[in-house]
Coordinates of C-alpha atoms and ligand atoms in Angstrom, one line a residue:
M1 CA -6.2 6.8 -42.9
K2 CA -4.9 3.6 -43.0
T3 CA -6.3 1.3 -40.6
V4 CA -5.7 -2.5 -39.2
R5 CA -8.9 -5.2 -38.8
L6 CA -9.2 -6.4 -35.3
T7 CA -11.0 -7.5 -32.4
A8 CA -11.9 -4.7 -29.7
A9 CA -9.8 -7.2 -27.3
Q10 CA -6.7 -7.7 -30.0
A11 CA -6.8 -3.6 -30.2
A12 CA -6.7 -3.4 -26.3
I13 CA -3.8 -5.4 -26.1
R14 CA -1.8 -4.2 -29.0
Y15 CA -2.5 -0.5 -27.5
I16 CA -1.5 -1.0 -24.2
A17 CA 1.7 -2.9 -25.4
A18 CA 2.3 0.5 -27.0
Q19 CA 2.4 2.6 -24.3
K20 CA 6.0 3.9 -22.2
N21 CA 7.1 5.6 -19.6
E22 CA 9.8 8.5 -20.0
D23 CA 12.2 5.9 -19.5
G24 CA 10.8 3.9 -22.6
E25 CA 9.8 1.3 -21.2
T26 CA 6.3 -0.2 -21.7
F27 CA 4.0 0.9 -19.0
I28 CA 2.1 -1.9 -18.2
A29 CA 4.8 -4.3 -17.4
G30 CA 2.6 -7.4 -18.0
M31 CA -1.4 -9.0 -17.8
W32 CA -2.2 -11.2 -14.4
A33 CA -5.0 -12.9 -15.7
I34 CA -7.4 -15.7 -14.6
F35 CA -9.7 -16.7 -17.3
G36 CA -13.4 -17.6 -17.2
H37 CA -15.9 -17.7 -19.9
G38 CA -16.0 -13.7 -19.4
N39 CA -12.4 -13.1 -20.8
V40 CA -11.2 -16.4 -22.3
A41 CA -12.2 -16.4 -25.6
G42 CA -11.4 -12.4 -26.4
I43 CA -9.1 -11.2 -24.1
G44 CA -7.6 -14.7 -23.9
E45 CA -6.9 -15.2 -27.5
A46 CA -5.5 -11.5 -28.0
L47 CA -2.9 -12.2 -25.1
H48 CA -1.7 -15.3 -26.3
A49 CA -1.0 -13.4 -29.8
A50 CA 0.5 -11.0 -27.9
R51 CA 2.8 -12.9 -25.5
D52 CA 5.8 -11.6 -27.0
T53 CA 5.3 -8.0 -26.7
L54 CA 3.2 -8.5 -23.1
T55 CA 3.5 -11.2 -20.8
T56 CA 0.8 -13.2 -19.0
Y57 CA 1.1 -14.6 -15.7
R58 CA -1.3 -16.5 -14.3
G59 CA -2.2 -16.3 -10.4
H60 CA -4.3 -18.8 -8.3
N61 CA -6.4 -15.9 -7.4
E62 CA -7.6 -12.6 -8.8
Q63 CA -8.1 -10.4 -5.6
S64 CA -4.1 -11.2 -4.9
M65 CA -2.7 -11.3 -8.6
T66 CA -4.3 -8.1 -8.3
H67 CA -2.4 -7.2 -5.2
A68 CA 0.8 -8.4 -6.9
A69 CA 0.1 -6.1 -9.6
I70 CA -0.5 -3.0 -7.4
A71 CA 2.8 -3.7 -5.1
Y72 CA 4.6 -4.0 -8.3
A73 CA 3.6 -0.6 -9.4
K74 CA 3.8 0.7 -5.5
Q75 CA 7.6 -0.3 -5.3
L76 CA 8.6 1.5 -8.9
G77 CA 7.6 4.5 -7.3
R78 CA 4.4 4.3 -10.0
R79 CA 7.0 4.5 -13.4
R80 CA 5.3 1.4 -14.3
A81 CA 2.5 -0.5 -13.3
M82 CA 0.6 -3.9 -14.6
A83 CA -2.9 -5.1 -16.3
V84 CA -5.6 -7.7 -14.5
T85 CA -8.0 -9.5 -16.2
S86 CA -10.8 -11.8 -15.1
S87 CA -13.8 -13.3 -16.0
I88 CA -17.1 -12.0 -15.2
G89 CA -18.8 -12.8 -11.8
P90 CA -17.3 -13.7 -9.0
G91 CA -13.8 -13.3 -11.2
A92 CA -14.5 -9.8 -11.4
T93 CA -15.8 -9.4 -8.0
N94 CA -12.5 -11.0 -6.8
M95 CA -10.6 -8.2 -7.7
V96 CA -12.7 -5.4 -6.1
T97 CA -11.1 -5.5 -2.7
A98 CA -7.7 -5.1 -4.6
A99 CA -9.1 -2.0 -6.3
A100 CA -10.0 -0.2 -3.3
L101 CA -6.7 -0.8 -1.7
A102 CA -5.1 0.8 -5.2
H103 CA -7.9 3.5 -4.8
V104 CA -6.5 4.6 -1.2
N105 CA -3.2 4.0 -1.8
R106 CA -3.4 6.4 -5.5
L107 CA -1.6 3.1 -7.2
P108 CA -2.1 2.6 -10.8
V109 CA -3.9 -1.1 -12.3
L110 CA -5.3 -1.7 -15.2
L111 CA -8.3 -3.7 -14.3
M112 CA -9.9 -5.5 -17.1
P113 CA -13.1 -7.6 -15.8
G114 CA -15.0 -9.2 -18.5
D115 CA -18.5 -8.3 -18.3
V116 CA -21.8 -9.6 -19.6
F117 CA -23.4 -9.7 -23.2
A118 CA -23.6 -6.4 -24.8
N119 CA -26.0 -7.5 -27.1
R120 CA -28.1 -9.5 -24.2
G121 CA -29.1 -12.1 -26.5
P122 CA -28.3 -15.2 -24.3
D123 CA -29.2 -13.4 -20.8
P124 CA -28.7 -14.4 -18.4
V125 CA -25.4 -15.8 -19.0
L126 CA -23.7 -18.0 -16.0
Q127 CA -22.6 -15.4 -12.9
Q128 CA -24.5 -12.8 -14.2
V129 CA -26.3 -10.4 -11.5
E130 CA -29.9 -9.6 -12.8
D131 CA -31.1 -6.4 -11.5
F132 CA -35.1 -6.7 -11.5
G133 CA -35.3 -2.7 -12.3
D134 CA -32.3 -1.9 -14.0
G135 CA -31.1 -3.2 -17.4
T136 CA -27.8 -1.5 -17.2
V137 CA -26.4 -3.1 -14.0
S138 CA -23.9 -5.9 -13.9
A139 CA -21.6 -7.3 -10.9
N140 CA -18.8 -5.1 -12.1
D141 CA -20.8 -1.9 -10.7
C142 CA -18.9 -2.4 -7.9
F143 CA -15.9 -1.2 -9.2
R144 CA -17.3 2.4 -9.7
P145 CA -16.6 4.0 -6.2
V146 CA -13.3 2.2 -6.2
S147 CA -11.9 3.1 -9.8
R148 CA -10.6 6.8 -10.4
Y149 CA -11.9 6.0 -13.7
F150 CA -14.6 3.3 -14.3
D151 CA -16.0 2.8 -18.0
R152 CA -17.5 -0.2 -19.5
I153 CA -17.2 -1.3 -23.0
T154 CA -19.7 -2.1 -25.0
R155 CA -18.8 -0.7 -28.9
P156 CA -15.2 -1.4 -30.0
E157 CA -14.4 1.8 -30.8
Q158 CA -15.5 3.1 -27.3
L159 CA -11.6 1.9 -26.8
L160 CA -10.4 4.4 -28.8
T161 CA -11.3 7.2 -26.3
A162 CA -11.4 4.8 -23.3
L163 CA -8.1 3.6 -23.6
P164 CA -6.2 7.0 -23.4
R165 CA -7.9 8.1 -21.0
A166 CA -7.1 5.3 -18.7
F167 CA -3.4 5.8 -19.3
R168 CA -4.3 9.4 -18.3
V169 CA -5.2 8.5 -15.3
M170 CA -2.6 5.9 -14.2
T171 CA -0.1 8.2 -15.2
D172 CA -1.1 11.8 -13.9
P173 CA 0.0 11.9 -10.0
A174 CA -2.7 13.8 -9.0
D175 CA -5.6 11.5 -10.3
C176 CA -3.3 8.0 -10.1
G177 CA -5.2 5.0 -9.4
P178 CA -7.1 2.0 -10.5
V179 CA -9.1 2.0 -13.9
T180 CA -11.6 -0.6 -14.5
L181 CA -12.4 -1.3 -18.2
A182 CA -15.4 -3.7 -17.7
F183 CA -15.1 -5.6 -21.2
C184 CA -17.8 -7.1 -22.3
Q185 CA -18.0 -10.5 -23.5
D186 CA -19.3 -10.3 -27.4
V187 CA -17.3 -7.2 -27.7
Q188 CA -14.0 -8.6 -26.9
A189 CA -14.5 -10.8 -30.1
E190 CA -16.0 -7.9 -32.4
A191 CA -13.7 -7.0 -35.3
Y192 CA -13.6 -3.1 -36.0
D193 CA -11.0 -1.3 -38.5
W194 CA -8.9 0.6 -36.2
P195 CA -6.9 3.4 -37.4
E196 CA -3.3 2.4 -37.7
S197 CA -2.1 5.1 -35.9
F198 CA -3.9 4.7 -32.8
F199 CA -1.3 1.7 -32.3
D200 CA 2.0 4.1 -32.7
E201 CA 4.3 4.1 -29.6
R202 CA 3.3 6.5 -26.9
I203 CA 5.4 8.2 -24.1
W204 CA 3.6 9.1 -21.1
R205 CA 5.8 11.8 -19.0
R206 CA 5.3 12.3 -15.2
R207 CA 4.1 15.4 -14.9
R208 CA 5.4 17.5 -12.8
P209 CA 2.8 20.6 -11.8
R210 CA 4.4 23.7 -10.7
P211 CA 2.6 25.6 -7.9
D212 CA 0.9 28.8 -7.9
E213 CA 2.9 31.9 -7.6
N214 CA 0.1 33.0 -4.3
E215 CA -0.1 29.7 -2.8
L216 CA 4.1 29.6 -3.0
A217 CA 4.7 32.6 -1.7
D218 CA 2.2 32.3 1.2
A219 CA 3.7 29.1 1.7
I220 CA 7.4 30.5 2.1
E221 CA 5.7 33.1 4.7
A222 CA 4.2 30.4 6.4
I223 CA 7.0 28.7 7.1
R224 CA 9.4 31.6 7.6
A225 CA 7.1 32.6 10.5
A226 CA 7.6 29.3 12.1
S227 CA 10.1 28.7 14.7
R228 CA 9.6 25.0 15.1
P229 CA 8.6 23.7 12.1
V230 CA 8.2 19.8 11.3
I231 CA 7.8 18.2 7.7
V232 CA 5.8 14.9 7.9
A233 CA 6.9 12.9 4.7
G234 CA 4.5 11.1 3.1
G235 CA 4.2 8.6 0.1
G236 CA 3.8 11.4 -2.1
V237 CA 7.6 11.7 -1.4
H238 CA 8.8 8.9 -3.0
Y239 CA 6.4 9.3 -5.7
A240 CA 7.4 12.2 -7.0
G241 CA 11.0 11.2 -6.6
A242 CA 12.0 13.5 -4.0
C243 CA 13.7 11.9 -1.6
A244 CA 17.3 13.3 -2.3
T245 CA 15.5 16.9 -2.4
L246 CA 13.6 16.0 1.0
K247 CA 16.9 15.8 2.4
A248 CA 18.6 18.5 0.9
F249 CA 15.7 20.9 1.9
A250 CA 15.8 19.6 5.4
E251 CA 19.6 20.0 5.8
K252 CA 19.6 23.4 4.1
H253 CA 16.6 24.8 6.8
A254 CA 17.4 22.7 9.9
I255 CA 13.7 21.3 9.4
P256 CA 13.4 18.1 11.6
V257 CA 11.5 15.0 9.4
V258 CA 9.1 12.9 11.0
E259 CA 7.6 9.7 8.6
T260 CA 4.5 8.6 7.8
Q261 CA 3.9 4.4 7.1
A262 CA 4.3 5.5 3.0
G263 CA 6.7 7.6 3.7
K264 CA 9.2 6.0 5.6
S265 CA 12.9 5.3 4.0
A266 CA 12.5 8.9 2.7
L267 CA 15.2 9.6 4.6
P268 CA 18.0 7.0 6.1
W269 CA 17.2 6.0 9.7
D270 CA 20.3 7.3 11.0
H271 CA 19.8 10.8 9.3
P272 CA 20.0 13.4 12.4
L273 CA 17.2 15.2 11.2
N274 CA 15.0 12.1 10.7
L275 CA 13.1 11.9 14.5
G276 CA 11.5 8.9 13.0
P277 CA 8.0 7.4 12.4
V278 CA 5.2 9.6 13.5
G279 CA 1.6 9.0 15.0
V280 CA 0.1 6.2 16.4
T281 CA 2.4 3.8 15.3
G282 CA 4.8 6.6 16.1
S283 CA 8.2 7.2 17.7
A284 CA 8.3 9.2 21.1
S285 CA 10.6 11.3 19.4
A286 CA 8.7 12.1 16.4
N287 CA 5.6 13.2 18.2
A288 CA 7.5 14.8 20.5
I289 CA 8.3 17.3 17.7
C290 CA 5.2 17.2 16.2
E291 CA 2.8 18.2 19.8
E292 CA 5.5 21.0 20.2
A293 CA 5.6 22.4 16.7
D294 CA 4.0 25.5 15.5
L295 CA 4.0 24.6 11.7
V296 CA 3.3 21.2 10.6
F297 CA 4.4 20.7 7.1
G298 CA 3.1 17.6 5.4
V299 CA 4.7 16.4 1.9
G300 CA 2.6 14.0 0.0
T301 CA 0.5 12.6 2.7
R302 CA -3.0 11.8 3.1
F303 CA -3.1 13.0 6.7
Q304 CA -5.0 9.2 7.4
D305 CA -6.0 8.6 11.4
F306 CA -2.6 6.9 11.8
T307 CA -0.3 9.8 10.9
T308 CA -2.4 12.7 12.8
G309 CA -3.2 10.4 15.9
S310 CA -6.9 10.9 14.6
W311 CA -5.7 14.6 14.5
A312 CA -5.2 14.2 18.8
L313 CA -1.6 15.2 17.6
F314 CA -1.9 17.7 14.8
R315 CA -4.8 19.8 16.4
K316 CA -6.7 22.4 14.1
K317 CA -4.8 25.2 16.3
R318 CA -2.0 24.0 14.7
R319 CA -1.1 25.3 11.3
I320 CA -1.1 22.8 9.0
L321 CA 0.7 23.7 5.8
A322 CA 0.6 20.7 2.9
L323 CA 2.4 20.3 0.0
N324 CA 0.5 17.9 -2.3
V325 CA -0.4 17.5 -5.7
Q326 CA -3.6 16.8 -5.2
P327 CA -6.0 19.6 -3.6
H328 CA -7.9 17.0 -2.1
D329 CA -5.0 15.5 0.0
G330 CA -3.7 19.5 0.1
T331 CA -6.7 21.0 2.1
K332 CA -7.9 18.9 4.5
H333 CA -8.2 20.3 7.8
D334 CA -8.0 23.6 6.7
A335 CA -4.6 22.9 5.9
Q336 CA -3.0 26.0 4.0
A337 CA -2.3 24.2 0.1
L338 CA 0.5 24.2 -2.0
I339 CA -0.5 22.2 -4.9
A340 CA 2.4 21.0 -6.6
D341 CA 4.5 18.3 -7.7
A342 CA 6.8 17.4 -4.0
D343 CA 10.4 17.9 -5.7
V344 CA 9.5 21.2 -7.6
G345 CA 7.5 22.6 -4.8
L346 CA 10.3 21.7 -2.2
K347 CA 13.5 23.0 -5.0
L348 CA 10.9 26.4 -5.3
L349 CA 10.3 27.2 -1.2
S350 CA 14.3 26.5 -0.8
A351 CA 15.2 29.0 -3.2
G352 CA 12.2 31.4 -1.6
L353 CA 13.4 30.4 2.0
G354 CA 16.9 31.6 0.9
S355 CA 19.3 31.1 4.2
W356 CA 16.4 31.0 6.6
K357 CA 16.8 28.2 9.5
A358 CA 14.6 26.2 11.7
E359 CA 16.1 25.9 15.4
A360 CA 17.6 22.4 14.7
P361 CA 15.9 19.4 17.3
A362 CA 17.9 18.3 20.0
P363 CA 19.8 15.2 19.6
A364 CA 18.8 13.8 22.4
L365 CA 15.3 12.9 21.6
K366 CA 16.7 10.9 19.0
E367 CA 19.4 8.9 21.0
D368 CA 16.3 8.3 23.8
W369 CA 14.1 6.5 21.2
F370 CA 16.8 4.3 19.5
R371 CA 17.5 3.3 23.1
A372 CA 13.9 2.1 23.7
A373 CA 13.6 0.6 20.6
D374 CA 16.9 -1.2 20.5
A375 CA 16.0 -3.0 24.4
V376 CA 12.9 -4.4 22.3
T377 CA 14.6 -5.4 19.5
E378 CA 17.6 -7.1 20.9
A379 CA 17.9 -11.0 21.1
P380 CA 16.4 -12.7 24.2
S381 CA 19.1 -14.3 26.4
V382 CA 19.4 -18.1 25.6
D383 CA 17.8 -19.5 28.9
E384 CA 14.7 -17.2 28.2
N385 CA 11.9 -19.3 28.0
A386 CA 9.2 -16.8 27.1
L387 CA 7.5 -17.3 23.4
P388 CA 9.7 -14.6 21.3
T389 CA 7.5 -11.2 20.9
D390 CA 7.3 -9.9 17.7
M391 CA 10.0 -7.2 18.2
Q392 CA 12.8 -9.3 19.0
V393 CA 11.7 -11.2 16.0
I394 CA 11.9 -7.8 13.5
G395 CA 15.6 -7.3 15.7
A396 CA 16.5 -10.5 14.2
V397 CA 15.4 -9.8 10.7
Q398 CA 16.9 -6.6 11.0
R399 CA 20.2 -7.8 11.6
A400 CA 20.0 -10.4 8.6
A401 CA 19.2 -7.4 6.6
R402 CA 21.4 -6.1 3.8
E403 CA 21.6 -3.1 2.5
N404 CA 19.2 -3.9 -0.5
T405 CA 16.4 -5.7 1.4
V406 CA 13.3 -4.7 1.5
V407 CA 10.7 -5.6 4.2
M408 CA 7.3 -5.8 3.4
C409 CA 3.7 -6.1 5.3
A410 CA 0.4 -4.8 5.5
A411 CA -2.0 -5.9 8.6
G412 CA -2.1 -7.3 12.0
T413 CA 0.8 -6.7 15.0
M414 CA 3.9 -5.9 12.6
P415 CA 2.9 -2.6 10.8
G416 CA 3.0 -0.8 14.1
E417 CA 6.3 -2.6 15.2
L418 CA 7.9 -2.3 11.8
H419 CA 6.7 1.3 11.5
K420 CA 8.1 2.1 15.3
L421 CA 11.2 -0.2 14.9
W422 CA 12.6 -1.0 11.6
K423 CA 15.7 0.9 10.5
A424 CA 15.2 1.7 6.7
G425 CA 18.1 2.6 5.0
R426 CA 17.5 3.8 1.1
P427 CA 14.6 4.8 -0.2
G428 CA 11.9 2.1 -1.3
S429 CA 13.5 -0.1 1.3
Y430 CA 10.4 -0.3 3.6
H431 CA 7.2 -1.2 1.2
M432 CA 4.0 -1.0 3.6
E433 CA 0.5 -1.2 2.4
Y434 CA -1.0 0.9 5.3
G435 CA -3.7 3.1 3.2
Y436 CA -6.1 0.0 3.2
S437 CA -3.8 -2.6 5.7
C438 CA -5.2 -5.4 3.8
M439 CA -4.7 -8.9 5.5
G440 CA -3.7 -11.3 2.1
Y441 CA -1.7 -8.2 -0.1
E442 CA 1.9 -9.5 1.8
I443 CA 2.6 -13.0 -0.2
A444 CA 1.4 -11.5 -3.2
G445 CA 2.8 -8.0 -2.9
G446 CA 6.3 -9.6 -2.1
L447 CA 5.8 -11.7 -5.4
G448 CA 5.4 -7.8 -7.0
I449 CA 7.9 -6.1 -5.2
K450 CA 10.5 -8.7 -6.6
M451 CA 9.4 -8.9 -9.7
A452 CA 9.7 -5.1 -9.8
E453 CA 13.7 -5.1 -8.2
P454 CA 14.7 -8.8 -9.0
D455 CA 17.9 -7.5 -7.0
R456 CA 16.5 -6.8 -3.9
D457 CA 16.1 -9.4 -1.6
V458 CA 12.3 -9.1 -0.5
V459 CA 11.5 -10.4 3.5
V460 CA 7.9 -10.6 3.3
M461 CA 6.6 -10.0 7.5
V462 CA 2.6 -11.9 7.6
G463 CA 0.9 -12.8 10.6
D464 CA -0.9 -16.4 10.8
G465 CA -3.8 -14.9 10.2
S466 CA -3.1 -13.2 6.9
Y467 CA -1.4 -16.0 5.7
M468 CA -4.8 -17.9 6.2
M469 CA -6.4 -15.3 4.9
M470 CA -4.3 -15.2 0.9
N471 CA -1.5 -17.6 0.7
S472 CA -1.6 -19.1 -2.6
E473 CA 0.0 -16.9 -4.6
L474 CA 3.1 -18.4 -2.7
A475 CA 2.5 -21.5 -5.3
T476 CA 3.2 -18.9 -8.1
A477 CA 6.5 -17.6 -6.7
V478 CA 7.7 -21.2 -6.5
S479 CA 6.8 -21.7 -10.3
M480 CA 7.7 -18.6 -11.6
G481 CA 11.0 -19.2 -9.5
V482 CA 10.9 -16.0 -8.0
K483 CA 12.7 -15.2 -4.3
I484 CA 10.9 -14.3 -1.7
T485 CA 11.8 -14.7 2.0
V486 CA 8.3 -15.2 4.0
V487 CA 8.3 -14.8 7.9
I488 CA 5.0 -16.0 9.4
T489 CA 4.7 -14.9 13.2
D490 CA 2.0 -17.5 14.2
N491 CA 0.6 -16.1 17.4
R492 CA -2.4 -18.4 17.3
G493 CA -4.7 -16.0 16.0
F494 CA -5.6 -11.9 15.2
G495 CA -3.2 -11.0 18.0
C496 CA -3.8 -7.3 17.4
I497 CA -7.3 -7.4 17.2
N498 CA -7.3 -9.0 20.6
R499 CA -5.5 -6.5 22.2
L500 CA -7.5 -3.6 20.5
Q501 CA -10.4 -5.5 21.9
M502 CA -8.8 -5.7 25.4
G503 CA -8.0 -2.0 25.1
T504 CA -11.3 -1.3 24.5
G505 CA -12.9 -2.9 27.2
G506 CA -13.9 -6.1 25.6
A507 CA -13.6 -9.4 26.4
E508 CA -10.6 -11.9 24.7
F509 CA -12.9 -13.4 22.2
N510 CA -12.9 -14.5 18.4
N511 CA -10.1 -12.9 17.8
L512 CA -7.1 -15.4 19.2
L513 CA -7.9 -19.3 17.7
D514 CA -8.4 -20.4 21.6
H515 CA -11.1 -17.6 22.3
T516 CA -13.3 -19.0 18.9
H517 CA -15.9 -21.1 18.9
H518 CA -14.5 -24.5 18.6
V519 CA -15.0 -27.9 19.2
N520 CA -11.3 -29.2 18.1
P521 CA -8.3 -26.4 19.2
S522 CA -6.5 -25.7 16.3
H523 CA -3.3 -26.8 15.0
I524 CA -2.1 -25.2 11.8
D525 CA 1.1 -26.7 9.9
F526 CA 2.2 -24.0 8.6
V527 CA 5.9 -25.4 7.3
A528 CA 4.1 -28.5 5.7
H529 CA 1.6 -25.9 4.5
A530 CA 4.1 -23.8 2.7
A531 CA 6.0 -26.8 2.0
S532 CA 3.3 -28.6 0.0
M533 CA 3.2 -25.5 -2.6
G534 CA 7.0 -26.0 -3.2
A535 CA 8.3 -23.4 -0.9
D536 CA 11.5 -24.4 1.3
A537 CA 10.0 -23.8 4.9
R538 CA 11.2 -24.8 8.0
K539 CA 10.1 -23.5 12.0
A540 CA 12.6 -21.8 14.0
G541 CA 11.9 -22.6 17.7
S542 CA 13.9 -19.3 18.7
I543 CA 15.0 -16.1 17.9
A544 CA 18.4 -17.7 17.2
G545 CA 16.6 -20.7 15.3
L546 CA 15.2 -18.1 13.5
E547 CA 18.8 -15.9 12.8
T548 CA 20.0 -19.2 11.7
A549 CA 17.3 -19.8 8.9
L550 CA 17.8 -16.5 7.7
A551 CA 20.9 -17.0 7.3
E552 CA 20.0 -20.5 4.7
A553 CA 17.5 -18.2 3.2
R554 CA 20.7 -16.5 1.3
A555 CA 21.3 -19.8 -0.7
A556 CA 17.9 -20.5 -1.5
K557 CA 16.7 -20.7 -5.3
G558 CA 12.8 -20.3 -4.7
P559 CA 10.6 -18.6 -1.9
F560 CA 11.5 -19.7 1.5
V561 CA 9.3 -19.8 4.3
V562 CA 10.3 -19.6 8.2
V563 CA 7.8 -19.9 10.6
I564 CA 8.1 -18.8 14.2
D565 CA 5.7 -19.2 17.3
T566 CA 5.5 -15.4 19.2
D567 CA 3.6 -14.2 22.2
P568 CA 0.2 -12.6 21.0
Y569 CA 0.3 -9.9 23.6
P570 CA 3.5 -7.9 24.4
T571 CA 3.8 -4.6 21.8
T572 CA 6.3 -2.2 22.0
E573 CA 4.9 0.5 24.6
A574 CA 7.1 3.4 24.1
G575 CA 6.3 5.9 21.7
G576 CA 2.8 5.9 19.7
Y577 CA -0.4 8.2 20.1
W578 CA -3.6 8.1 20.5
W579 CA -6.2 6.2 18.1
D580 CA -10.0 7.2 17.7
V581 CA -11.6 3.3 18.2
A582 CA -15.2 4.0 19.5
V583 CA -16.0 2.7 22.8
P584 CA -19.7 1.6 23.6
E585 CA -21.7 4.2 25.6
V586 CA -23.4 1.8 27.5
S587 CA -22.4 -1.7 28.9
D588 CA -22.7 -4.2 31.5
R589 CA -19.2 -4.9 31.6
Q590 CA -17.0 -2.4 33.5
E591 CA -14.0 -2.5 31.8
V592 CA -16.0 -0.8 28.9
N593 CA -17.6 2.2 31.1
A594 CA -14.3 2.6 32.2
A595 CA -12.6 2.6 28.6
R596 CA -15.3 5.0 27.8
K597 CA -14.7 7.3 30.6
A598 CA -10.9 7.1 29.1
Y599 CA -11.9 7.8 25.4
E600 CA -14.7 10.3 26.4
N601 CA -11.6 12.2 28.3
A602 CA -9.4 11.4 25.0
L603 CA -12.2 12.8 23.0
K604 CA -12.1 16.4 25.1
E605 CA -8.5 16.3 24.5
R606 CA -9.0 16.5 21.0
T607 CA -10.7 19.9 20.3
Ligands
TPP701 C1 -8.8 -8.2 4.6 C2 -9.1 -7.7 6.3 N1 -9.9 -8.0 7.1 C3 -9.9 -7.5 8.2 C4 -8.8 -6.7 8.6 C5 -8.9 -6.6 10.4 N2 -7.9 -7.0 10.5 C6 -6.8 -5.9 10.6 S1 -5.3 -7.2 11.5 C7 -6.4 -8.3 11.9 C8 -5.4 -9.9 12.3 C9 -4.2 -9.8 11.5 O1 -3.9 -11.2 12.4 P1 -2.4 -11.4 11.8 O2 -2.4 -12.0 10.7 O3 -2.5 -13.4 12.8 O4 -1.4 -10.5 13.0 P2 -1.5 -10.3 14.3 O5 -1.9 -9.3 14.8 O6 -1.8 -11.7 14.9 O7 0.6 -10.1 14.6 C10 -7.7 -8.2 11.4 C11 -8.6 -9.0 11.5 C12 -7.7 -6.4 7.9 N3 -6.9 -5.7 8.0 N4 -7.8 -6.7 6.5
MG702 MG1 -1.8 -14.0 14.6

């Protein structure tokens, strides 16, 4: 056997660079890195030597650069991914939140935090967590519950099995998620005689599992037995590349489609069978169809609470059929499962259904919804003095958007409003991280999206709260010359949680900046802040000013930031569905007692 002598870190990087997707692209498109003693000498040296085959990117925070990596994979429908390396200790645990984000959203990312010395010689090293009773514990154990595959590399040759396993998980549609290879510092630098064949190019094809014949027959029967089925399209439709198949299926069988946050843009917004967004942040049209449906047919959805109205919308007595590649998702709440790739599953179902058709929904439902949505997004009249609403901001961004625009967001007021109001055109034009809804995903995520699809206009919608939590990859976007447009809606605090607090009977407390413990009122100059990192930044004093700024953004060469003050209170009243947020059973506040009563009534409704 021909062998090659390399360090474990050099071998890992060489192996990673040789793994391809079915389009012949390297599956891992690059590695984000922040070095410390846990990875600079080992992985750092290997990355430098391999810089022509695997590009290294330097972010400003391990969590946010992992967000960029994850957004990259999400935008490309999991066809490619990125890797991230950190030092040990704080650098590593900074990535744990991002690992959880990838885990919840079923997105691939390869994490390679450094780990303590396997030989334990210098223990305890700087940043080493010491467990008094367990010698095998390190800070990286925090990754275990948020990794689909976790391993600690304590000998070089473990990579011979660990790396193929890592790629199997990241490219497996059912198991897909973050992989953590915690890489002991001394092991990274240790040499080993590797079989040369280990570094041969390898193609990882997207597996498309076919359904079990009995499950397929039962699913066909379930649909045939329904008179008013509805399709709930989730993120799995995008990941399976099944948008066109879904459209053909819906059209042939006249079944209305509603979209989850991850599923939105599966069908164009103006398609007659797209009844709109479903659930807590859904449209009146979609939720009305779901309430009346006798079969809820989920395709590639996790059925999270925002989709199901905390299961008040899809009550148990309603029949649920779930087409999902992952049995865990396909059997939730006693759903009848059809375990298969969404594209394959829909095609086989359609063949089995033949010319069978459901009753098409009345067009009025959709028309009424868009009348309500358009009313809140249209520009205010010029003599209106009130602060603009987030809905009006969405209207302005929508009017400035082009066919290739991707709007993205993760947390705050905007996800719900965008779900309701954004008119998504083609698949991939709406990128919402609403599985973990992680504040701070936005700017870094926007960077990752633009790296994935450089020809698209990327518009990042971010609240002042999320911006303050994590913004420093804006400087990375500036230095990398990556152009993204960032719209900061400054409502002076955590507007959505303030409203949730009021909705559950609470006093306005600790959310808006003016309601926090303070001596000096907050005056954050977001324009100056963004400009200090090199972004082209300006303030829009009105919706008209925002429209002007968005037109200017077109000509910008790098990141363009526009800040607009918005009213923290109004949201779109139309549409929506109940959300289970537990209200205190006893309280001195009358408002809480009233909210509790309403909550208990709602709980009764759900059963
Ligand atoms: C990391 C993280 N911490 C806390 C939350 C809970 N949370 C959701 S939205 C939000 C406030 C967002 O404020 P901002 O970005 O200003 O948006 P706004 O609601 O004001 O529009 C909070 C605290 C979260 N989603 N993520
Ligand atoms: Mg805010």
